[in-house]
mmCIF file of C-alpha atoms and ligand atoms in Angstrom:
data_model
loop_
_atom_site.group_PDB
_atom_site.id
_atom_site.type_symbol
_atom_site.label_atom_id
_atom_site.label_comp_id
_atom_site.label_asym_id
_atom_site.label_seq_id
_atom_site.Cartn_x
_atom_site.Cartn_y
_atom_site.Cartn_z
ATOM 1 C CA UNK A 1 -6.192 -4.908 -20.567
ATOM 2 C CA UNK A 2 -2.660 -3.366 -20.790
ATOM 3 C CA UNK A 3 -3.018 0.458 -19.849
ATOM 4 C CA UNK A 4 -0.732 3.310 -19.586
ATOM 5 C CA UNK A 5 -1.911 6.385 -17.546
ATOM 6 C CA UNK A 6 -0.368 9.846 -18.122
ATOM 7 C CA UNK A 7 -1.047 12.929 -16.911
ATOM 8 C CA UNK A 8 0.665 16.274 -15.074
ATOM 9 C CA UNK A 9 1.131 15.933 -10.996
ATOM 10 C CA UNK A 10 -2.505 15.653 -9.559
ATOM 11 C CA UNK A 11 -4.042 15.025 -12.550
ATOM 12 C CA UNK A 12 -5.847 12.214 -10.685
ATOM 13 C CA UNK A 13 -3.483 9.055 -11.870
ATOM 14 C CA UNK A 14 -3.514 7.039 -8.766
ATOM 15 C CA UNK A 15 -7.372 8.366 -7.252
ATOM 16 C CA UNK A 16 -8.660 6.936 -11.472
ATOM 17 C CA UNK A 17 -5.893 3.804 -11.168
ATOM 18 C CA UNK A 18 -7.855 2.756 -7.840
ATOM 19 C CA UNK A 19 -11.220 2.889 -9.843
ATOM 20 C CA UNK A 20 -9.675 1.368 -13.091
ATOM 21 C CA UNK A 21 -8.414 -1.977 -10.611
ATOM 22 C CA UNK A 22 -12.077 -1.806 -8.938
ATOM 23 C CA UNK A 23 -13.688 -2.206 -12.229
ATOM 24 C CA UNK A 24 -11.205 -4.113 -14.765
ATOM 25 C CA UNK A 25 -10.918 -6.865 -12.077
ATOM 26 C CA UNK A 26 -8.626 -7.940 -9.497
ATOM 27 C CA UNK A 27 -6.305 -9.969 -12.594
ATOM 28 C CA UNK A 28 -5.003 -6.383 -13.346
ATOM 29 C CA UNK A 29 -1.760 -4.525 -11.772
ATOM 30 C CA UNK A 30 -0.885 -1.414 -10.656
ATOM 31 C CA UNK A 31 2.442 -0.399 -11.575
ATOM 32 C CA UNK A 32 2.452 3.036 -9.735
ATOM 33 C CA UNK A 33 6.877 3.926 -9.969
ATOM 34 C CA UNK A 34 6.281 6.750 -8.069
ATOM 35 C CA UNK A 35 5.073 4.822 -5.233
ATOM 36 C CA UNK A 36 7.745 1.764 -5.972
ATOM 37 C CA UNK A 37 10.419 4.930 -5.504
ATOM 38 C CA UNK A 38 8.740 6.338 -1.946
ATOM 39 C CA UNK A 39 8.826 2.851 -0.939
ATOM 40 C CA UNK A 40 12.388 2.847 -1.528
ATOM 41 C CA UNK A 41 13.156 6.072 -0.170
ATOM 42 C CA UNK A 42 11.531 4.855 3.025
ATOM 43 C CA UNK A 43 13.333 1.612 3.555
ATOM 44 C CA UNK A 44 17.035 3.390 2.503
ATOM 45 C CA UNK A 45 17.944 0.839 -0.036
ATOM 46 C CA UNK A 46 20.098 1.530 -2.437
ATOM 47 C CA UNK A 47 17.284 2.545 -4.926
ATOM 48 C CA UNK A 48 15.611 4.920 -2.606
ATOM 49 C CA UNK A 49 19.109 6.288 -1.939
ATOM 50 C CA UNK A 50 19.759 7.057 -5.339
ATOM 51 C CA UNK A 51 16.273 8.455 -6.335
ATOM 52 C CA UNK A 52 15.771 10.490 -3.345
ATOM 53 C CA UNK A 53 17.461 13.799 -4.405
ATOM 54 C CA UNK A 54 15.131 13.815 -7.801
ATOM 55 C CA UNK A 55 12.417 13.258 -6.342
ATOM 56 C CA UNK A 56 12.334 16.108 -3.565
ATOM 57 C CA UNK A 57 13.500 18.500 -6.014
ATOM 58 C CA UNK A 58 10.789 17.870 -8.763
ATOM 59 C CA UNK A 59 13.311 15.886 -11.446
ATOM 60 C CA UNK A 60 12.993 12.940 -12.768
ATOM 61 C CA UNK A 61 15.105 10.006 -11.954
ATOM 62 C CA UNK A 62 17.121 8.970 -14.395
ATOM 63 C CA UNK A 63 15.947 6.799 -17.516
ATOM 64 C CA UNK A 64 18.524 3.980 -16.261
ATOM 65 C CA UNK A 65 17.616 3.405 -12.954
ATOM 66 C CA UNK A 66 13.415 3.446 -13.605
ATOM 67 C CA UNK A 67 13.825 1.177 -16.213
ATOM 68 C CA UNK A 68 16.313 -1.093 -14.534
ATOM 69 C CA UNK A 69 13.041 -1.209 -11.953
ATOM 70 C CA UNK A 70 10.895 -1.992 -15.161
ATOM 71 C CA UNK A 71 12.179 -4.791 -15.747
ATOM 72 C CA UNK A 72 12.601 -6.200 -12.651
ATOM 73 C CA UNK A 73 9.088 -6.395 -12.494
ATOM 74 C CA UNK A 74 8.182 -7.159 -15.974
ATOM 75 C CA UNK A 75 11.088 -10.099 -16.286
ATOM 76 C CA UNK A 76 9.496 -11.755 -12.838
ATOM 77 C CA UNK A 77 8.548 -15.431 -13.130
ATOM 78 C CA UNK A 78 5.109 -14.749 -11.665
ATOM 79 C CA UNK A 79 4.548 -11.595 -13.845
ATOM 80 C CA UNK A 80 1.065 -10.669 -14.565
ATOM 81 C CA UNK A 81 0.142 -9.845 -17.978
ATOM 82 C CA UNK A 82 -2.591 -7.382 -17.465
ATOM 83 C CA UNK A 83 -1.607 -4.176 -16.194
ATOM 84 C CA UNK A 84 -2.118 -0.529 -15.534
ATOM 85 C CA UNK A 85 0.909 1.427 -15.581
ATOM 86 C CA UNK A 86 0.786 4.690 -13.733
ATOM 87 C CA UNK A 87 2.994 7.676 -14.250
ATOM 88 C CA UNK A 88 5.425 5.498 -17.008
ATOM 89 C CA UNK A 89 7.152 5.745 -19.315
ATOM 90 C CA UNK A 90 7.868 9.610 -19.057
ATOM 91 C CA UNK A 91 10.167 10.353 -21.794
ATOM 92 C CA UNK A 92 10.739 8.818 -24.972
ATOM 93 C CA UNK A 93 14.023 6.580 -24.039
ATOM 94 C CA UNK A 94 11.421 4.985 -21.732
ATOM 95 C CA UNK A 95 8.740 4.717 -24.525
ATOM 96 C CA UNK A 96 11.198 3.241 -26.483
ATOM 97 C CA UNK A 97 12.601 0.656 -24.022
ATOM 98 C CA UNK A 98 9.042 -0.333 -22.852
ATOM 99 C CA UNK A 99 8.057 -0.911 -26.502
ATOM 100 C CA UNK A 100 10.752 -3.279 -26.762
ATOM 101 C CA UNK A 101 10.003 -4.945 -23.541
ATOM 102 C CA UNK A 102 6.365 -5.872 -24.513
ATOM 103 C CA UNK A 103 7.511 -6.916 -27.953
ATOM 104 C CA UNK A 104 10.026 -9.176 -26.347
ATOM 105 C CA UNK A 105 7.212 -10.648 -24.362
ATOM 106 C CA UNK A 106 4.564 -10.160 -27.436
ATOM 107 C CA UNK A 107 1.985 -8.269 -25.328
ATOM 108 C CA UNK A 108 0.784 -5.357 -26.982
ATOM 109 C CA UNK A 109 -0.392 -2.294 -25.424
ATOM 110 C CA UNK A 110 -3.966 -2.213 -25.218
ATOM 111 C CA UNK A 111 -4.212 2.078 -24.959
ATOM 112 C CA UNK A 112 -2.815 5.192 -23.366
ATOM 113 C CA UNK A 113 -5.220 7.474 -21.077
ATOM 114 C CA UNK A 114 -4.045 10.765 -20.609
ATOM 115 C CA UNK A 115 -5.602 13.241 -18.210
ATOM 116 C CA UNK A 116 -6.002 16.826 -19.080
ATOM 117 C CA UNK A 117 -5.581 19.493 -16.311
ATOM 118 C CA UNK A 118 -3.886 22.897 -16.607
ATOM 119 C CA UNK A 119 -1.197 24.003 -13.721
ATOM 120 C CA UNK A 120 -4.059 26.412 -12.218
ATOM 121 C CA UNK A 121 -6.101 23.178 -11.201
ATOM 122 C CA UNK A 122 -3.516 21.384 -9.966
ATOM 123 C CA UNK A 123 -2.155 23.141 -7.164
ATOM 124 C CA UNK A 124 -5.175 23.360 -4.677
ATOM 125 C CA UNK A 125 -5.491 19.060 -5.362
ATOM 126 C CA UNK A 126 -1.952 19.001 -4.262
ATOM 127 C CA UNK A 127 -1.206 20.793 -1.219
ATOM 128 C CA UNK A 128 -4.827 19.528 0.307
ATOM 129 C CA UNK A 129 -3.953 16.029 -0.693
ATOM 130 C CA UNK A 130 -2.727 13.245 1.626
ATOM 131 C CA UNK A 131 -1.665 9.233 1.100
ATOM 132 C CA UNK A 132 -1.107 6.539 3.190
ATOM 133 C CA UNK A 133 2.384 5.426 3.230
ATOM 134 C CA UNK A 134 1.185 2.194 3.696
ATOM 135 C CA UNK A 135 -1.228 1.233 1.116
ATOM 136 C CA UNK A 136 -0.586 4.380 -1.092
ATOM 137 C CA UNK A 137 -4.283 5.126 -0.936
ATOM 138 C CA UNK A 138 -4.862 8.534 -1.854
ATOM 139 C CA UNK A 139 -7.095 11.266 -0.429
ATOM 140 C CA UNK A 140 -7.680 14.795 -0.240
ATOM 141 C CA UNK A 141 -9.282 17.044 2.633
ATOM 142 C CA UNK A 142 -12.072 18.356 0.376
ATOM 143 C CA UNK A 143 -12.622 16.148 -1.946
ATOM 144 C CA UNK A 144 -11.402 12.420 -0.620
ATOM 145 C CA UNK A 145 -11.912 12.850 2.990
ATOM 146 C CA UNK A 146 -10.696 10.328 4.933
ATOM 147 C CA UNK A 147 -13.635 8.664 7.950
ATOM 148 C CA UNK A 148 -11.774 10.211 10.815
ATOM 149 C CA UNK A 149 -9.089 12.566 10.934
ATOM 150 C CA UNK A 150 -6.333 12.388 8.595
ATOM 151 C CA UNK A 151 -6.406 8.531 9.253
ATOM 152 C CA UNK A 152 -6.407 5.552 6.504
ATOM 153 C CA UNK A 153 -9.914 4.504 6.117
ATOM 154 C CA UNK A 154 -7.979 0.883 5.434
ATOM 155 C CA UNK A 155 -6.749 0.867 9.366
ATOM 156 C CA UNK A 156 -3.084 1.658 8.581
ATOM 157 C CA UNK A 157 -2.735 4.862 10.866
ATOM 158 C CA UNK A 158 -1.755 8.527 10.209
ATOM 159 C CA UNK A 159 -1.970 9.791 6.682
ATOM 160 C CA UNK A 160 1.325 11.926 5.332
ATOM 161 C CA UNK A 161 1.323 14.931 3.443
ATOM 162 C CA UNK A 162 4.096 14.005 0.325
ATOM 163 C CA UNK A 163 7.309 16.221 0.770
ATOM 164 C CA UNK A 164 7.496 16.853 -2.999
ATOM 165 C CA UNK A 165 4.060 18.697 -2.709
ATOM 166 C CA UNK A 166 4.803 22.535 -2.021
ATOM 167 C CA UNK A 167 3.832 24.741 -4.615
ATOM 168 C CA UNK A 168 7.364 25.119 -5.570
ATOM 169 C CA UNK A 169 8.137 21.717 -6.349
ATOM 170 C CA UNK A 170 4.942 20.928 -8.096
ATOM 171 C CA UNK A 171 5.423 23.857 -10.524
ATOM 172 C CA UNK A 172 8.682 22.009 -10.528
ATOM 173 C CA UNK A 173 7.423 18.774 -11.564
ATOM 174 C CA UNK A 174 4.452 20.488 -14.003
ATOM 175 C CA UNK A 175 7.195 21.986 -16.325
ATOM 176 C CA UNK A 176 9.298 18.242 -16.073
ATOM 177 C CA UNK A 177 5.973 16.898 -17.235
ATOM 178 C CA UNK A 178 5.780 19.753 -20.026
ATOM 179 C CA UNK A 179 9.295 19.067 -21.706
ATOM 180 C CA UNK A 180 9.627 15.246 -20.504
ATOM 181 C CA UNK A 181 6.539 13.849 -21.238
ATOM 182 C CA UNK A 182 4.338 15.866 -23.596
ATOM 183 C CA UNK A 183 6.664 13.941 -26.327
ATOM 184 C CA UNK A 184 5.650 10.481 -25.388
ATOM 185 C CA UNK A 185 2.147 11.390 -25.358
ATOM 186 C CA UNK A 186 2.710 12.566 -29.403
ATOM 187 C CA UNK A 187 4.447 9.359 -29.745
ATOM 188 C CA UNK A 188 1.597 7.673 -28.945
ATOM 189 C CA UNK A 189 -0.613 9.661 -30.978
ATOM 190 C CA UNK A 190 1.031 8.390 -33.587
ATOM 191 C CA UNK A 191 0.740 4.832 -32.650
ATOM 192 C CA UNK A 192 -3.201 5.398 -32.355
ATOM 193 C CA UNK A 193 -3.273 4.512 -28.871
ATOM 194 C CA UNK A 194 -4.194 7.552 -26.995
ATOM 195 C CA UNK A 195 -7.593 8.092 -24.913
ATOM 196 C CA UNK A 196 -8.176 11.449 -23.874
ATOM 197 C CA UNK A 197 -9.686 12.105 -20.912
ATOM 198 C CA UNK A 198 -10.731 16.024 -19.320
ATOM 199 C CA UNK A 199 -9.752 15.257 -15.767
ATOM 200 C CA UNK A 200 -10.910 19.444 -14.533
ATOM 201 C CA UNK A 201 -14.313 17.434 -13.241
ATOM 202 C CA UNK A 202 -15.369 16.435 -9.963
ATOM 203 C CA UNK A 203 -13.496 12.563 -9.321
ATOM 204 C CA UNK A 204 -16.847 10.452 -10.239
ATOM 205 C CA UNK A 205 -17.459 12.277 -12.880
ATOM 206 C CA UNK A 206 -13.825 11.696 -14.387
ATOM 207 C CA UNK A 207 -14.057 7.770 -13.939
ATOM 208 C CA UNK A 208 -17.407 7.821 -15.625
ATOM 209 C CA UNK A 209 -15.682 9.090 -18.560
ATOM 210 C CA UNK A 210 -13.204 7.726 -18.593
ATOM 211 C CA UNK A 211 -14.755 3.888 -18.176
ATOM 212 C CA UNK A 212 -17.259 5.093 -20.918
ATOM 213 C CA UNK A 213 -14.001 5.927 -22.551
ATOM 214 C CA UNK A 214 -12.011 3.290 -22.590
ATOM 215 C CA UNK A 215 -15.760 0.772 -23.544
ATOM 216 C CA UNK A 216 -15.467 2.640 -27.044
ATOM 217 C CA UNK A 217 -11.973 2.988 -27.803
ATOM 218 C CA UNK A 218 -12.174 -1.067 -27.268
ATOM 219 C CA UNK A 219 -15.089 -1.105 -29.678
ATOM 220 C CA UNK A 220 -13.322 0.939 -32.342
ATOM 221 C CA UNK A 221 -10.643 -0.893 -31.821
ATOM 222 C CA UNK A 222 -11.953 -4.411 -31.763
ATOM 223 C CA UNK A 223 -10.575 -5.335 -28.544
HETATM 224 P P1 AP5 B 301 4.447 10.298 -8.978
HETATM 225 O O1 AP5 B 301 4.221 9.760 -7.635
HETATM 226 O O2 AP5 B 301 3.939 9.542 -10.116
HETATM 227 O O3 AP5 B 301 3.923 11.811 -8.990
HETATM 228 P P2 AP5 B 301 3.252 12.725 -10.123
HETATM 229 O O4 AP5 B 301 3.380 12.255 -11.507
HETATM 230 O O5 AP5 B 301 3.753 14.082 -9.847
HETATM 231 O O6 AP5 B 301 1.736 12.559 -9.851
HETATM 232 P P3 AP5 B 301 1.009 12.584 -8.448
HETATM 233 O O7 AP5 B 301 1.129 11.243 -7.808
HETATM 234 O O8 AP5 B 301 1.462 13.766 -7.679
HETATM 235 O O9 AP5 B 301 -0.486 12.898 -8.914
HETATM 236 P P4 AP5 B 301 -1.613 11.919 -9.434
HETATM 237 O O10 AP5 B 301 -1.852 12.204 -10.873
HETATM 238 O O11 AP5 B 301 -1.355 10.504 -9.056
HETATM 239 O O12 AP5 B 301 -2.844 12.508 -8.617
HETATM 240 P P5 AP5 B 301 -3.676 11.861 -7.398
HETATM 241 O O13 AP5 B 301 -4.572 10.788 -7.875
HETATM 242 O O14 AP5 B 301 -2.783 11.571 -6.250
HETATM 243 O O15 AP5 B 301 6.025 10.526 -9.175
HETATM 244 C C1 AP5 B 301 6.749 11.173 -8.148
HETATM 245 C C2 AP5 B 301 8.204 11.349 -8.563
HETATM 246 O O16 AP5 B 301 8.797 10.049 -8.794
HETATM 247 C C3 AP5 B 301 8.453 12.114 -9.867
HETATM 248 O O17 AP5 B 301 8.454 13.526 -9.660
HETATM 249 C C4 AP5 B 301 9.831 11.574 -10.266
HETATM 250 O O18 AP5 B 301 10.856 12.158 -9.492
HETATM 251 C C5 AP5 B 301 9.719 10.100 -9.890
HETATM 252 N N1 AP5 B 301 9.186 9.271 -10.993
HETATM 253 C C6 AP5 B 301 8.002 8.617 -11.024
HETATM 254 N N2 AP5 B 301 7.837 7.976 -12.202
HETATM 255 C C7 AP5 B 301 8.947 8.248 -12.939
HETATM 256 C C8 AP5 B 301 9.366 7.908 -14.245
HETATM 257 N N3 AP5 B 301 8.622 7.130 -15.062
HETATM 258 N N4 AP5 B 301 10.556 8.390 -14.689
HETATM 259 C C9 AP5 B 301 11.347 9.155 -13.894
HETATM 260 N N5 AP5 B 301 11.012 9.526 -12.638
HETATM 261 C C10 AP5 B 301 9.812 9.076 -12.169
HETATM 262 O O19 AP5 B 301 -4.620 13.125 -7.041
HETATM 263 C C11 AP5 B 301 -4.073 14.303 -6.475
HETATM 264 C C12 AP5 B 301 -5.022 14.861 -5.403
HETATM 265 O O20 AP5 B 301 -6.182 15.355 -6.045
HETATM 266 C C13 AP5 B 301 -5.504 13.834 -4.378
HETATM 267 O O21 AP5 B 301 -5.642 14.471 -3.143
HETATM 268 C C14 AP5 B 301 -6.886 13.399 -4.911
HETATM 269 O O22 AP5 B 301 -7.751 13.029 -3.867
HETATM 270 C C15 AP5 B 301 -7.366 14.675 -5.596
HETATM 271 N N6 AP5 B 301 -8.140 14.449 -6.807
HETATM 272 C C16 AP5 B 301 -7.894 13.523 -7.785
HETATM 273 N N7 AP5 B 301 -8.803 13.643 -8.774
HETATM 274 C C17 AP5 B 301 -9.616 14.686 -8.417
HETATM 275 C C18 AP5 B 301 -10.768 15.281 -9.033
HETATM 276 N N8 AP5 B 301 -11.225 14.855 -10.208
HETATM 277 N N9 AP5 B 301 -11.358 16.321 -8.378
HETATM 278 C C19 AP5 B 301 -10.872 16.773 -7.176
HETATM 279 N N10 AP5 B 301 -9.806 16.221 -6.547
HETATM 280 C C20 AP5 B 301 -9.193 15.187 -7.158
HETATM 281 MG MG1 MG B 302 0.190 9.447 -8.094
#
């Protein structure tokens, strides 16, 4: 399988990616940039360096730089050729180049999930949300509780609360999403790749569909 996953801020890309790995097998990877970027940020390299100041103010980081991290990864000798893709591409330069990535290396996309959630429903997943820096598991303190405290349930210590998630900078990052990104999902409309998936429901119910999803867009599409 060779999945893109879309969707506005909190939409519920890297809570369904976790399911998605659990149940497509361990032979599948999680591209998560957003993650790949915080990583940087963390460590100071150059990349975080650069990225940084989009980030915290709700932009996105130039088409250059994320797709000089593209492929990076894609170009590696060890590169796995089933993979989930979360949060990319987000405008169409980044369509564009990924198309002709995969072309290059002749492995076609197998479908695009995009999750459906107005701004109103995003906000309260946001602000009560909070990841391990670690191993970028996700929770929230309603929904996704952690065992104890605001601890990792994997043993990695105190969970953080993400810096670009004030309800400034996620209105910030909803109208990005709007502009940036509602184009590439029409662009791959029109490749007939899209599965649409409500993401409004409670997180079990949303993987359900979505599974049960992606079982008959596979059958239409002989997959
Ligand atoms: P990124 O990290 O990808 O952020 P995002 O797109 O804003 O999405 P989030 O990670 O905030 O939300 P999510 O959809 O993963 O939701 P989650 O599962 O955590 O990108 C960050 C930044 O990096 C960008 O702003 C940009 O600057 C840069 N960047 C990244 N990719 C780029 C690119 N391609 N080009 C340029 N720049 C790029 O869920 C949210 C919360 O809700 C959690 O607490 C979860 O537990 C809870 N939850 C999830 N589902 C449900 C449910 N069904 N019911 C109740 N709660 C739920
Ligand atoms: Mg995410």
């Amino acid at each position: 399988m060779r999945l893109v996953l879309l969707g506005p801020p909190g939409a519920g890309k890297g809570t369904q990616s976790d399911v998605l790995k659990e149940k497509l097998g361990h032979g599948v990877l999680h591209h998560s940039v957003g993650d790949i970027l915080r990583d940087a940020v963390k460590k100071n390299t150059p990349l975080g360096k650069q990225a940084e100041p989009f980030m915290s103010s709700g932009k996105l980081v130039p088409d250059n730089i994320i797709l000089g991290v593209i492929r990076e990864r894609f170009m590696e000798k060890n590169f796995q050729p089933c993979f989930l893709m979360d949060g990319f591409p987000r405008t169409i330069p980044q369509a564009e180049a990924f198309d002709s990535i995969l072309k290059e290396l002749r492995l076609p996309l197998t479908g695009v999930i995009v999750l459906d959630i107005p701004l109103s429903a995003i906000i309260e997943r946001l602000v009560q949300r909070r990841s391990c820096p670690v191993c970028h598991r996700v929770y929230h303190l309603k929904y996704q509780k952690p065992k104890h405290d605001e601890m990792c349930d994997e043993g990695h210590g105190a969970l953080i609360q993400r810096p670009d998630d004030s309800a400034e900078i996620i209105r910030q990052r909803f109208a990005v999403y709007e502009k940036e990104t509602l184009p590439v999902i029409q662009y791959y409309q029109k490749k007939n790749l899209l599965i649409p998936v409500v993401a409004t429901e409670s997180i079990d119910n949303v993987s359900k569909d979505l599974l049960a999803k992606i079982d008959l867009f596979k059958k239409e599409h002989v997959l």
